[in-house]
Amino acid sequence: MTPHVTLKLRGFGELETASEDWLAEQVRRDVRRLPPRVDLVRQGEGTGPLHVLIEGWAVRYKTLEDGRRQILSVLIPGDIFDINGHLARSMDHSIATLTPTRVAQLDDDFLDIARAHHSDLEKLLWCDMHVSSAIQRERSTSLGQRTARERMAHILCELFLRQRSVGLATGQRCSFHLTQTELAEALGMTPVYVNRTLQDLRREGVIQLEQKCLTVLDLPRLEATALFDAGYLKICEADGAAGSHKENAHAF
C-alpha cells in the first residue's frame, strides 16, 4: 500500500522510483503507536526528530497560562512535522493526538540523505513546507477576516480536500475527528455558535456530519460560502514554489 505521505508529495511533482522506495522504507522503520488525546511533543520542551503521521489525526496547539487553548492546525495521515523543528531550541507549541495514531520517527540524517541522493524528494519536501505555511496563513486570515460561517465552511473544505489528495476520501465522504469544542478552539468561536453554524449548513443541504464522518453534499456551494480558493493547497514546481529550493536548502 502506498504511504499517504508519498501520495501527498506526488501531488506536488514527479517522484522518482528510487526516492519513493527509499522514503517508504524510512517511514516503515521506526513506528510508534499512540492512544488518543496524548501529547507527542509539549510546548517549552526541547525539539525532537522529524515525524510523519501514518494513521490517525493530531493537532498543533498553544495553551495560555490560564488554560485556554488555541488549535493552530490539524494534522492528517501523510503530514510531516516538524521539518524545521531542529532550528529551534524548544517547542513553541504542542502536538497532541486526537485519535489512536501511528507515527513514524525519521532518522536524524533523513534530510541530509535526501539532499545528497534524492534531490527530487528534497524539492517536494520544500513544496510541502510551503503548503504547511500557506495553510497557517489561511487560518490566520480566517480568524482575522472571515465571518464565523465562512470560517466553518473553509475548514470543512480544507480538511475534505486534503484527505481527498491522499486517498482518504471516498466520493463525498471523509473522516472528521474534531469535536465541536475543538472546532471552537480552532476557529475562535464558542461551542454554542459552532453547533448553530453546523446546523445551518446541514439544514441548507450543504453537508452532513455524523459519527465522525463528514459528507460534503454540495462542494461548490461550500466553497462559495467559504470564499475558498484551493490554490494554496497545490503549490508545486510549476508555480515556482520549488524552483528556488536550492537557494533555500539551509531551511531544512
mmCIF file of C-alpha atoms in Angstrom:
data_model
loop_
_atom_site.group_PDB
_atom_site.id
_atom_site.type_symbol
_atom_site.label_atom_id
_atom_site.label_comp_id
_atom_site.label_asym_id
_atom_site.label_seq_id
_atom_site.Cartn_x
_atom_site.Cartn_y
_atom_site.Cartn_z
ATOM 1 C CA MET A 1 0.000 0.000 0.000
ATOM 2 C CA THR A 2 1.383 3.398 -0.977
ATOM 3 C CA PRO A 3 2.084 5.550 2.097
ATOM 4 C CA HIS A 4 -0.136 8.615 2.361
ATOM 5 C CA VAL A 5 2.940 10.826 2.518
ATOM 6 C CA THR A 6 4.017 9.525 -0.903
ATOM 7 C CA LEU A 7 0.612 10.306 -2.393
ATOM 8 C CA LYS A 8 0.797 13.775 -0.900
ATOM 9 C CA LEU A 9 4.260 14.518 -2.267
ATOM 10 C CA ARG A 10 3.377 13.170 -5.713
ATOM 11 C CA GLY A 11 0.696 15.856 -5.847
ATOM 12 C CA PHE A 12 3.467 18.477 -5.921
ATOM 13 C CA GLY A 13 5.537 16.955 -8.722
ATOM 14 C CA GLU A 14 7.413 13.932 -10.022
ATOM 15 C CA LEU A 15 8.907 11.497 -7.516
ATOM 16 C CA GLU A 16 11.448 9.028 -8.899
ATOM 17 C CA THR A 17 11.014 5.343 -8.095
ATOM 18 C CA ALA A 18 14.293 5.153 -6.155
ATOM 19 C CA SER A 19 13.287 8.112 -3.997
ATOM 20 C CA GLU A 20 9.801 6.736 -3.454
ATOM 21 C CA ASP A 21 11.173 3.352 -2.365
ATOM 22 C CA TRP A 22 13.689 4.964 -0.010
ATOM 23 C CA LEU A 23 11.003 7.182 1.540
ATOM 24 C CA ALA A 24 8.669 4.209 2.040
ATOM 25 C CA GLU A 25 11.488 2.318 3.771
ATOM 26 C CA GLN A 26 12.217 5.258 6.082
ATOM 27 C CA VAL A 27 8.551 5.655 7.029
ATOM 28 C CA ARG A 28 8.278 1.954 7.958
ATOM 29 C CA ARG A 29 11.469 1.810 10.019
ATOM 30 C CA ASP A 30 10.548 3.307 13.404
ATOM 31 C CA VAL A 31 6.802 3.467 14.020
ATOM 32 C CA ARG A 32 5.135 4.350 17.317
ATOM 33 C CA ARG A 33 1.527 3.709 18.275
ATOM 34 C CA LEU A 34 -0.103 6.351 20.441
ATOM 35 C CA PRO A 35 -3.503 6.441 22.161
ATOM 36 C CA PRO A 36 -5.908 9.341 21.629
ATOM 37 C CA ARG A 37 -5.512 12.671 23.429
ATOM 38 C CA VAL A 38 -1.889 12.434 24.482
ATOM 39 C CA ASP A 39 0.890 14.908 23.748
ATOM 40 C CA LEU A 40 3.507 13.817 21.261
ATOM 41 C CA VAL A 41 5.561 16.960 21.939
ATOM 42 C CA ARG A 42 4.948 19.672 24.521
ATOM 43 C CA GLN A 43 5.277 23.424 24.408
ATOM 44 C CA GLY A 44 8.518 24.513 26.089
ATOM 45 C CA GLU A 45 10.266 21.165 25.747
ATOM 46 C CA GLY A 46 13.260 20.502 23.527
ATOM 47 C CA THR A 47 12.682 19.851 19.852
ATOM 48 C CA GLY A 48 12.730 16.307 18.589
ATOM 49 C CA PRO A 49 13.215 14.377 15.358
ATOM 50 C CA LEU A 50 11.194 14.677 12.179
ATOM 51 C CA HIS A 51 7.922 12.705 12.183
ATOM 52 C CA VAL A 52 5.376 11.527 9.638
ATOM 53 C CA LEU A 53 1.776 10.876 10.664
ATOM 54 C CA ILE A 54 0.859 7.487 9.211
ATOM 55 C CA GLU A 55 -2.572 6.912 10.707
ATOM 56 C CA GLY A 56 -4.992 8.980 12.788
ATOM 57 C CA TRP A 57 -5.426 12.697 13.463
ATOM 58 C CA ALA A 58 -3.478 15.125 15.607
ATOM 59 C CA VAL A 59 -3.451 18.867 16.280
ATOM 60 C CA ARG A 60 -0.901 21.578 16.881
ATOM 61 C CA TYR A 61 -1.942 23.872 19.721
ATOM 62 C CA LYS A 62 -0.803 26.566 22.119
ATOM 63 C CA THR A 63 -2.005 26.938 25.697
ATOM 64 C CA LEU A 64 -2.225 30.164 27.662
ATOM 65 C CA GLU A 65 -1.308 30.338 31.335
ATOM 66 C CA ASP A 66 -4.979 30.262 32.347
ATOM 67 C CA GLY A 67 -5.550 27.026 30.412
ATOM 68 C CA ARG A 68 -7.245 28.419 27.309
ATOM 69 C CA ARG A 69 -6.189 26.551 24.157
ATOM 70 C CA GLN A 70 -5.843 27.643 20.544
ATOM 71 C CA ILE A 71 -5.682 24.877 17.943
ATOM 72 C CA LEU A 72 -3.268 26.063 15.284
ATOM 73 C CA SER A 73 -3.626 23.333 12.688
ATOM 74 C CA VAL A 74 -4.942 19.832 12.107
ATOM 75 C CA LEU A 75 -2.591 17.010 11.102
ATOM 76 C CA ILE A 76 -3.855 14.110 8.993
ATOM 77 C CA PRO A 77 -2.136 10.999 7.592
ATOM 78 C CA GLY A 78 0.695 11.956 5.261
ATOM 79 C CA ASP A 79 1.611 15.132 7.135
ATOM 80 C CA ILE A 80 5.270 15.705 8.034
ATOM 81 C CA PHE A 81 6.251 17.534 11.216
ATOM 82 C CA ASP A 82 8.302 19.476 12.056
ATOM 83 C CA ILE A 83 10.665 19.834 9.145
ATOM 84 C CA ASN A 84 12.308 22.951 10.599
ATOM 85 C CA GLY A 85 11.985 21.942 14.237
ATOM 86 C CA HIS A 86 15.702 21.297 14.663
ATOM 87 C CA LEU A 87 16.369 25.013 14.176
ATOM 88 C CA ALA A 88 14.605 25.940 17.430
ATOM 89 C CA ARG A 89 15.890 25.442 20.974
ATOM 90 C CA SER A 90 12.473 24.456 22.279
ATOM 91 C CA MET A 91 8.946 23.873 21.014
ATOM 92 C CA ASP A 92 6.761 26.976 20.894
ATOM 93 C CA HIS A 93 3.633 24.793 20.624
ATOM 94 C CA SER A 94 2.411 21.296 21.464
ATOM 95 C CA ILE A 95 1.224 18.453 19.248
ATOM 96 C CA ALA A 96 -1.450 16.112 20.588
ATOM 97 C CA THR A 97 -3.223 13.104 19.135
ATOM 98 C CA LEU A 98 -6.981 13.231 18.629
ATOM 99 C CA THR A 99 -7.403 9.548 17.753
ATOM 100 C CA PRO A 100 -5.333 6.380 18.052
ATOM 101 C CA THR A 101 -2.371 7.129 15.809
ATOM 102 C CA ARG A 102 0.699 5.616 14.235
ATOM 103 C CA VAL A 103 3.646 7.969 13.851
ATOM 104 C CA ALA A 104 6.931 7.316 12.042
ATOM 105 C CA GLN A 105 10.075 8.832 13.500
ATOM 106 C CA LEU A 106 12.659 9.565 10.806
ATOM 107 C CA ASP A 107 16.405 9.214 11.266
ATOM 108 C CA ASP A 108 18.379 12.316 12.213
ATOM 109 C CA ASP A 109 20.188 12.239 8.858
ATOM 110 C CA PHE A 110 16.999 11.866 6.789
ATOM 111 C CA LEU A 111 17.130 15.380 5.323
ATOM 112 C CA ASP A 112 20.878 15.225 4.696
ATOM 113 C CA ILE A 113 20.485 11.987 2.724
ATOM 114 C CA ALA A 114 17.508 13.382 0.808
ATOM 115 C CA ARG A 115 19.540 16.432 -0.146
ATOM 116 C CA ALA A 116 22.573 14.416 -1.196
ATOM 117 C CA HIS A 117 20.945 11.488 -3.002
ATOM 118 C CA HIS A 118 17.269 12.270 -3.678
ATOM 119 C CA SER A 119 17.059 15.837 -4.966
ATOM 120 C CA ASP A 120 13.586 15.221 -6.403
ATOM 121 C CA LEU A 121 12.334 14.264 -2.937
ATOM 122 C CA GLU A 122 14.060 17.258 -1.343
ATOM 123 C CA LYS A 123 12.262 19.523 -3.806
ATOM 124 C CA LEU A 124 8.887 18.028 -2.914
ATOM 125 C CA LEU A 125 9.606 18.348 0.812
ATOM 126 C CA TRP A 126 10.268 22.038 0.163
ATOM 127 C CA CYS A 127 6.858 22.259 -1.552
ATOM 128 C CA ASP A 128 5.235 20.527 1.397
ATOM 129 C CA MET A 129 6.731 23.054 3.791
ATOM 130 C CA HIS A 130 5.353 25.889 1.653
ATOM 131 C CA VAL A 131 1.891 24.329 1.723
ATOM 132 C CA SER A 132 2.029 23.929 5.511
ATOM 133 C CA SER A 133 2.878 27.626 5.799
ATOM 134 C CA ALA A 134 0.098 28.518 3.368
ATOM 135 C CA ILE A 135 -2.423 26.551 5.449
ATOM 136 C CA GLN A 136 -1.324 28.510 8.501
ATOM 137 C CA ARG A 137 -1.743 31.821 6.627
ATOM 138 C CA GLU A 138 -5.255 30.829 5.597
ATOM 139 C CA ARG A 139 -6.089 30.028 9.214
ATOM 140 C CA SER A 140 -4.822 33.456 10.283
ATOM 141 C CA THR A 141 -6.925 35.060 7.560
ATOM 142 C CA SER A 142 -9.978 33.158 8.748
ATOM 143 C CA LEU A 143 -9.510 34.287 12.338
ATOM 144 C CA GLY A 144 -8.907 37.886 11.319
ATOM 145 C CA GLN A 145 -11.319 38.482 8.445
ATOM 146 C CA ARG A 146 -13.760 35.663 7.679
ATOM 147 C CA THR A 147 -17.121 35.510 9.361
ATOM 148 C CA ALA A 148 -17.898 32.571 11.634
ATOM 149 C CA ARG A 149 -19.902 30.916 8.859
ATOM 150 C CA GLU A 150 -17.075 31.436 6.359
ATOM 151 C CA ARG A 151 -14.521 30.072 8.835
ATOM 152 C CA MET A 152 -16.532 26.923 9.371
ATOM 153 C CA ALA A 153 -17.085 26.340 5.661
ATOM 154 C CA HIS A 154 -13.394 26.968 4.998
ATOM 155 C CA ILE A 155 -12.047 24.390 7.451
ATOM 156 C CA LEU A 156 -14.562 21.807 6.205
ATOM 157 C CA CYS A 157 -13.471 22.405 2.592
ATOM 158 C CA GLU A 158 -9.818 22.245 3.501
ATOM 159 C CA LEU A 159 -9.992 19.039 5.511
ATOM 160 C CA PHE A 160 -12.100 17.329 2.850
ATOM 161 C CA LEU A 161 -9.741 18.288 0.012
ATOM 162 C CA ARG A 162 -6.600 17.462 1.984
ATOM 163 C CA GLN A 163 -7.937 13.987 2.714
ATOM 164 C CA ARG A 164 -9.013 13.503 -0.880
ATOM 165 C CA SER A 165 -5.472 14.329 -2.057
ATOM 166 C CA VAL A 166 -4.011 11.430 -0.037
ATOM 167 C CA GLY A 167 -6.700 8.862 -0.835
ATOM 168 C CA LEU A 168 -8.679 9.226 2.396
ATOM 169 C CA ALA A 169 -11.957 10.450 0.926
ATOM 170 C CA THR A 170 -14.493 8.199 -0.749
ATOM 171 C CA GLY A 171 -16.718 10.143 -3.095
ATOM 172 C CA GLN A 172 -18.243 12.915 -1.000
ATOM 173 C CA ARG A 173 -17.276 11.362 2.344
ATOM 174 C CA CYS A 174 -14.239 11.582 4.610
ATOM 175 C CA SER A 175 -13.345 11.169 8.271
ATOM 176 C CA PHE A 176 -13.861 14.050 10.667
ATOM 177 C CA HIS A 177 -12.424 13.741 14.164
ATOM 178 C CA LEU A 178 -12.827 17.255 15.574
ATOM 179 C CA THR A 179 -15.413 17.707 18.303
ATOM 180 C CA GLN A 180 -17.464 20.887 18.471
ATOM 181 C CA THR A 181 -15.269 22.086 21.341
ATOM 182 C CA GLU A 182 -12.144 21.504 19.242
ATOM 183 C CA LEU A 183 -13.711 23.309 16.289
ATOM 184 C CA ALA A 184 -14.367 26.217 18.632
ATOM 185 C CA GLU A 185 -10.717 26.193 19.722
ATOM 186 C CA ALA A 186 -9.574 26.166 16.094
ATOM 187 C CA LEU A 187 -11.974 28.800 14.768
ATOM 188 C CA GLY A 188 -12.227 31.312 17.603
ATOM 189 C CA MET A 189 -15.908 30.571 18.189
ATOM 190 C CA THR A 190 -17.950 29.357 21.141
ATOM 191 C CA PRO A 191 -19.133 25.728 21.101
ATOM 192 C CA VAL A 192 -22.724 27.001 21.024
ATOM 193 C CA TYR A 193 -22.055 29.044 17.886
ATOM 194 C CA VAL A 194 -20.176 26.140 16.314
ATOM 195 C CA ASN A 195 -23.248 23.968 16.813
ATOM 196 C CA ARG A 196 -25.547 26.622 15.364
ATOM 197 C CA THR A 197 -23.344 27.136 12.304
ATOM 198 C CA LEU A 198 -23.101 23.414 11.603
ATOM 199 C CA GLN A 199 -26.855 23.047 11.959
ATOM 200 C CA ASP A 200 -27.358 25.844 9.416
ATOM 201 C CA LEU A 201 -25.068 24.126 6.890
ATOM 202 C CA ARG A 202 -26.855 20.827 7.474
ATOM 203 C CA ARG A 203 -30.289 22.385 7.111
ATOM 204 C CA GLU A 204 -29.256 24.013 3.837
ATOM 205 C CA GLY A 205 -28.220 20.646 2.404
ATOM 206 C CA VAL A 206 -24.520 21.556 2.096
ATOM 207 C CA ILE A 207 -23.036 18.979 4.497
ATOM 208 C CA GLN A 208 -23.820 16.070 6.759
ATOM 209 C CA LEU A 209 -21.681 15.498 9.853
ATOM 210 C CA GLU A 210 -22.312 12.435 11.973
ATOM 211 C CA GLN A 211 -20.424 9.538 13.581
ATOM 212 C CA LYS A 212 -17.044 11.146 12.874
ATOM 213 C CA CYS A 213 -17.796 11.300 9.180
ATOM 214 C CA LEU A 214 -18.157 14.408 7.009
ATOM 215 C CA THR A 215 -20.229 14.220 3.827
ATOM 216 C CA VAL A 216 -19.915 17.220 1.517
ATOM 217 C CA LEU A 217 -23.221 17.234 -0.346
ATOM 218 C CA ASP A 218 -22.555 20.407 -2.342
ATOM 219 C CA LEU A 219 -18.847 21.218 -2.635
ATOM 220 C CA PRO A 220 -19.241 24.229 -4.984
ATOM 221 C CA ARG A 221 -21.711 25.818 -2.582
ATOM 222 C CA LEU A 222 -19.491 25.077 0.427
ATOM 223 C CA GLU A 223 -16.522 26.639 -1.379
ATOM 224 C CA ALA A 224 -18.586 29.681 -2.294
ATOM 225 C CA THR A 225 -19.694 30.070 1.318
ATOM 226 C CA ALA A 226 -16.064 29.899 2.470
ATOM 227 C CA LEU A 227 -14.716 32.198 -0.278
ATOM 228 C CA PHE A 228 -12.435 29.201 -0.815
ATOM 229 C CA ASP A 229 -9.560 29.141 -3.299
ATOM 230 C CA ALA A 230 -7.804 25.769 -3.243
ATOM 231 C CA GLY A 231 -4.652 27.158 -4.863
ATOM 232 C CA TYR A 232 -2.830 27.327 -1.535
ATOM 233 C CA LEU A 233 -3.052 23.524 -1.262
ATOM 234 C CA LYS A 234 -1.478 22.965 -4.691
ATOM 235 C CA ILE A 235 1.889 24.698 -4.516
ATOM 236 C CA CYS A 236 4.209 22.885 -6.910
ATOM 237 C CA GLU A 237 7.277 23.465 -9.070
ATOM 238 C CA ALA A 238 5.159 24.801 -11.920
ATOM 239 C CA ASP A 239 4.018 27.576 -9.599
ATOM 240 C CA GLY A 240 7.599 28.469 -8.807
ATOM 241 C CA ALA A 241 7.464 27.251 -5.233
ATOM 242 C CA ALA A 242 10.112 24.610 -5.671
ATOM 243 C CA GLY A 243 12.248 26.369 -8.223
ATOM 244 C CA SER A 244 14.274 28.142 -5.589
ATOM 245 C CA HIS A 245 14.660 25.149 -3.253
ATOM 246 C CA LYS A 246 18.423 25.033 -3.750
ATOM 247 C CA GLU A 247 18.774 28.611 -2.613
ATOM 248 C CA ASN A 248 16.755 27.804 0.489
ATOM 249 C CA ALA A 249 18.049 24.331 1.217
ATOM 250 C CA HIS A 250 19.517 25.544 4.503
ATOM 251 C CA ALA A 251 15.923 25.837 5.795
ATOM 252 C CA PHE A 252 15.893 22.058 6.116
#
